[in-house]
Amino acid sequence: MRWKTLEEGIQQLREVAVLEVLFGRGGQHDNDPDKVRCTGQMLWNLATLGPSQYATYIATIHPDNNRETVGSVTNKLRNYESIISGPVQAQVSAVAKELREEIREKMEEVTEKMEEMMRRNTSHVAPVRVTGPRVRAQQPPARERGYTPRADLWYFLRDHGEDMGRWDGKPTSALAARVRELKERNTNRGGSTKMKVALTSHDQAASQGGARENRVYWTVWIRWPGTSEPQKYEALVDTGSQCTLISLEYVGTEPISIAGATGGSQELTLLEAEVSLTGKEWQKHPIVTGSGAPCILGIDFLRNGYYKDSKGLRWAFGIAAVEAEGIKKLNGLPGLSENPSAVGLLKVEEQRVPVATSTVHRRQYQTNRDAVIPIHKMIRELESQGVVSKTHSPFNSPIWPVHKSDGEWRLTVDYRALNEVTPPLSAAVPDMLELQYELESKAAKWYATIDIANAFFSIPLAAECRPQFAFTWRGVQYTWNRLPQGWKHSPTICHGLIQAALEKGEAPEHLQYIDDIIVWGNTAMEVFEKGEKIIHILLKAGFAIKQSKVKGPAQEIQFLGVKWQDGRRQIPAEVINKITAMSPPTSKKETQAFLGAIGFWRMHIPEYSQIVSPLYLVTRKKNDFHWGPEQQQAFAQIKQEIAHAVALGPVRTGPDVKNVLYSAAGNNGLSWSLWQKVPGETRGRPLGFWSRSYRGSEANYTPTEKEILAAYEGVQAASEVIGTEAQLLLAPRLPVLGWMFKGKVPSTHHATDATWSKWIALITQRARIGNPNRPGILEIITNWPEGENFGLMDEEEQEQVTRAEEAPPYNQLPAEETRYALFTDGSCRIVGMNRKWKAAVWSPTRQVAQATEGEGGSSQLAELKAVQLALDIAEREKWPKLYLYTDSWMVANALWGWLDRWKKANWQRRGKPIWAADEWKDIATRVEKLPVKVRHVDAHVPKSRANEEHQNNEQVDQAAKIEVSKIDLDWQHKGELFLARWAHDASGHQGRDATYKWAQDRGVDLTMDSISQVIHDCETCAAIKQAKRVKPLWYGGRWSKYKYGEAWQIDYITLPQTRQGKRYVLTMVEATTGWLETYPVPHATARNTILGLEKQILWRHGTPERIESDNGTHFKNSLINTWAREHGIEWVYHIPYHAPAAGKVERCNGLLKTTLKALGAGTFKNWENNLAKATWLVNTRGSTNRAGPAQSEPLGTRDGDKVPVVHMRGMLGKTVWINSASSKDNPAPGVVFAQGPGCTWWVMQRDGETRCIPQGDLVFR
């Protein structure tokens, strides 16, 4: 790094000396950097990186005889500086002072002319100078190279009366030649004083090193699309220009014609880039570019706010910027620290934290060389602040420096090994996504954020808890006196203590994520007051807050890495630039890094999973890295999607807000999106996009099941965003709600019954949640928002639909109108072997009910018949109007608007006649003649809240009931039965009381009657009862008819996932001896089951006759059935939830898990490495006393060979020694587990390897 001042050079020299202290050979120098020998290479580097006035003198210093040290060289340089800055320098300063005075006087005169010109050219928007004296013009680098911008040449020619139309389109060189010609002519002729002033002005503008008299130029940094490094320009500040122009060969995508930029009109292009006047704060802005365009900063950019020039003077353009100037900022409050290493001390007792269960000692590994000096300084500073101290501890963890994005280093320690043996602690840190949802619902105008400085280091630790955090630096062991970074429980403890401090101080409404806090409000002053109080509480509690870490009040702010504005979540510009600037990955690691960078923003990208699926393929361990056309296309597409990602939110509430969930199932996965629309919006606002690929057997689902799955996932995600109380309009590609309320699962289904019960339980329960008179879920069929206006229908179309008016609540009807009110209801029952419906009408004023009955219909048909019956009464008695009250949403919605749509569609929907078309036609005809007002009545209201309207609805409900019934076919009761069936299955087919308690613990309301009915109809429970009544077969020798290897029980056990991705073990138990075989796999699938059986059973023990398993999808499917049939194997499925049926394999599963845990020191750590040994230990338990297969024949044939006369009962399970072919090797121990061909035996060695050994090579122990 180059140095400009002598002190900077000395600092660099000392830093090199520190490196020599740390990495040099011991004994050559002390730990004092000033005593380090200054080598010739050190002096050479110092001279080449410094100013020439010092380089000459440094070259005269000779580092001979090891006499020159860093301290002696430093003293010589300082003496030399005092000499050159003496009398000679004073003379130079005096001359420079006179020149500055002359220049200042000249510049004041020029500035006055410039301001006069700006007032003439910008009468519509005048720049408002906020503070400071006049601004002096800056000299652009282009001028130093002798280049004159086209704009300067154009202004020169215009001022000299040239016809600018003739210069339109001419090259810059032609304009420059004409300027030189005019200069020479005017120089020869002379001219008026005014002309000379103009010529002098433009001579100075066109010559090298000349000042621009009448124009202000500012330095502008621009980051063009697709680039990461910004470019620097000198642009003319021109408030008269309506657009910002930059001379560049880069061509944009949108052509544009600009008049007046260079005289006449010019065809240029428009593109969007990031612009900054400081090089730090960026904002996107459209820029006009072209090879002939001048560099102009127009009013379109300047009116965005106020700016600082190179002299620190502030300029404001436009009224809004002046108003923003008066906003009070939180970073100006007293008590905030300017020290970048500020550390507070929380005023609480020293914290006793969980202590590791065993000692962990890890040596320090090699660290980054660039981090040595910063970490060394940081440890010294932390030691002086009392954060760390020297110690002697049996614990030790390596230092892990982290390079932060702002260029600083963070001292963290690699506590991964310590975290593994640290007892758990209940987590109290909120979910980041939930915080974003909550902040999104605020829809605030102003924000402010507060970041506590070194919050972990502000929390004191108890002395007995400190030794476990020890680390070593430069041979000295330190430990933390405060809460360390990198330890698993630090975020939880820190978040809880900060939260307690804020609650104790009664902090205003805010959101907190560990040490990050945000406040919001509708005005800047409201946010300032909230932030001021929170800062006061934190400072009083003992925390330190850095001034640079307090932001706002502002209308745009970043919190948790997300940009917030008006309650909307946006991707920050720097994130977009970082992602779009990334090059295509060249390895799996780079691909994973790219996916990690974009994965956080997946909610902003529609169908994210489908787009990036080719990228995930190359990251799989079983695949080699190959970057093909599919990957390149996905890489380019996702970067484009990130660059054009939309903002999400805000989440709005209210009766007029429509929440629409679009769900769809594609060929490769599911996708759903949530939108909101309020009256007056032509398009809705998205709240989030979700997508995922199919998992496991989901790809084999039927199209209807896939759509239901997408709706199920969408309802779950939407409930997290908008809550469960808001009404959700479900818009799937195919109708799904009808399947949720059917009486049974379709026969063609591929998903399991438990999965269907899960879908039905969530969706039907969500449909019942909501405000009174509004269902929680209402299914609609509409277009997706891609490329079309969002909404259920056009506003004009809504107005044209004539519908029955909504009736007022019954208790609000005028007394004379109540006689025209009727309550309707319908029901359906099975009487005997026939289905029977009943429709009823109740008159509140007459207190009488009228009913009609029929056969062969449903409860929905009965509701229609009840409406027809009410119309009959009103027509017969010649009522002028009818108030209809019903608890059926189907009837209410139809009379409110559906009837008119159906009539226009000729009583068809999608080419098919609507249901009950004749009844609807009759009702529509009669409603046209008789004014009808309809109101929906909530049928599920507790008696404590029931009013007169609900009581009348209860009366008509009683009138519509059929006394004799077997099954209630009302959809609500069917939904309750589905919930009860799901709870009964999920709880393990327990009894009535146990199932009821299980459901209550999970917030599901069920009745004892529905649970009893489900248990009574459950085939699994019936099979379990039957099995309990019958004496088990194995009591009478269940396996006595099978020989060794002919019958097996198999199952899967789940273990923690290994680094190789394996987390399941296929366990196979031989039924006659209890011999165990194991096979680890990454997924429990039918394919892996077959592979395990063939490798572990068929190849070692021969083809079995019988295999028993449970009813899991990895066992019960067509692939397994086909394989078993081809091999002549009888596959038997156990009774679900009946453990005795799978007794052998369940006992071995328990023994295997216990053994693995014992080998892993109480955990399942490294279970895959211990699996072979654990299997061997399970198989050798009591093997000398356990009988082998029941086989009495002394001779037998195996694979066509004669088996020797040896009793298998005395051989199998025996521990033997295997003689080696080489006399030098020792015999290996093993256990005989099966008979091989001829005179051979299968033996499992201690390391898990199995071998077929001749009997002569076996020695009994």
GROMACS .gro file of N, CA and C in nm, residues 860 887-896:
model
   33
  860GLN      N    1  -7.738  -3.088   0.020
  860GLN     CA    2  -7.738  -2.967  -0.062
  860GLN      C    3  -7.866  -2.955  -0.143
  887ASP      N    4  -7.812  -2.107   0.669
  887ASP     CA    5  -7.676  -2.133   0.715
  887ASP      C    6  -7.592  -2.204   0.609
  888SER      N    7  -7.638  -2.205   0.485
  888SER     CA    8  -7.567  -2.269   0.375
  888SER      C    9  -7.494  -2.163   0.292
  889TRP      N   10  -7.362  -2.171   0.286
  889TRP     CA   11  -7.286  -2.079   0.202
  889TRP      C   12  -7.317  -2.101   0.055
  890MET      N   13  -7.346  -2.224   0.019
  890MET     CA   14  -7.376  -2.254  -0.120
  890MET      C   15  -7.501  -2.179  -0.166
  891VAL      N   16  -7.604  -2.178  -0.085
  891VAL     CA   17  -7.729  -2.108  -0.121
  891VAL      C   18  -7.705  -1.957  -0.121
  892ALA      N   19  -7.636  -1.906  -0.019
  892ALA     CA   20  -7.614  -1.762  -0.010
  892ALA      C   21  -7.533  -1.711  -0.129
  893ASN      N   22  -7.423  -1.779  -0.161
  893ASN     CA   23  -7.339  -1.734  -0.273
  893ASN      C   24  -7.414  -1.743  -0.405
  894ALA      N   25  -7.493  -1.846  -0.422
  894ALA     CA   26  -7.567  -1.862  -0.548
  894ALA      C   27  -7.667  -1.748  -0.567
  895LEU      N   28  -7.739  -1.715  -0.462
  895LEU     CA   29  -7.839  -1.609  -0.474
  895LEU      C   30  -7.773  -1.471  -0.480
  896TRP      N   31  -7.652  -1.457  -0.425
  896TRP     CA   32  -7.583  -1.328  -0.430
  896TRP      C   33  -7.524  -1.298  -0.568
   0.00000   0.00000   0.00000
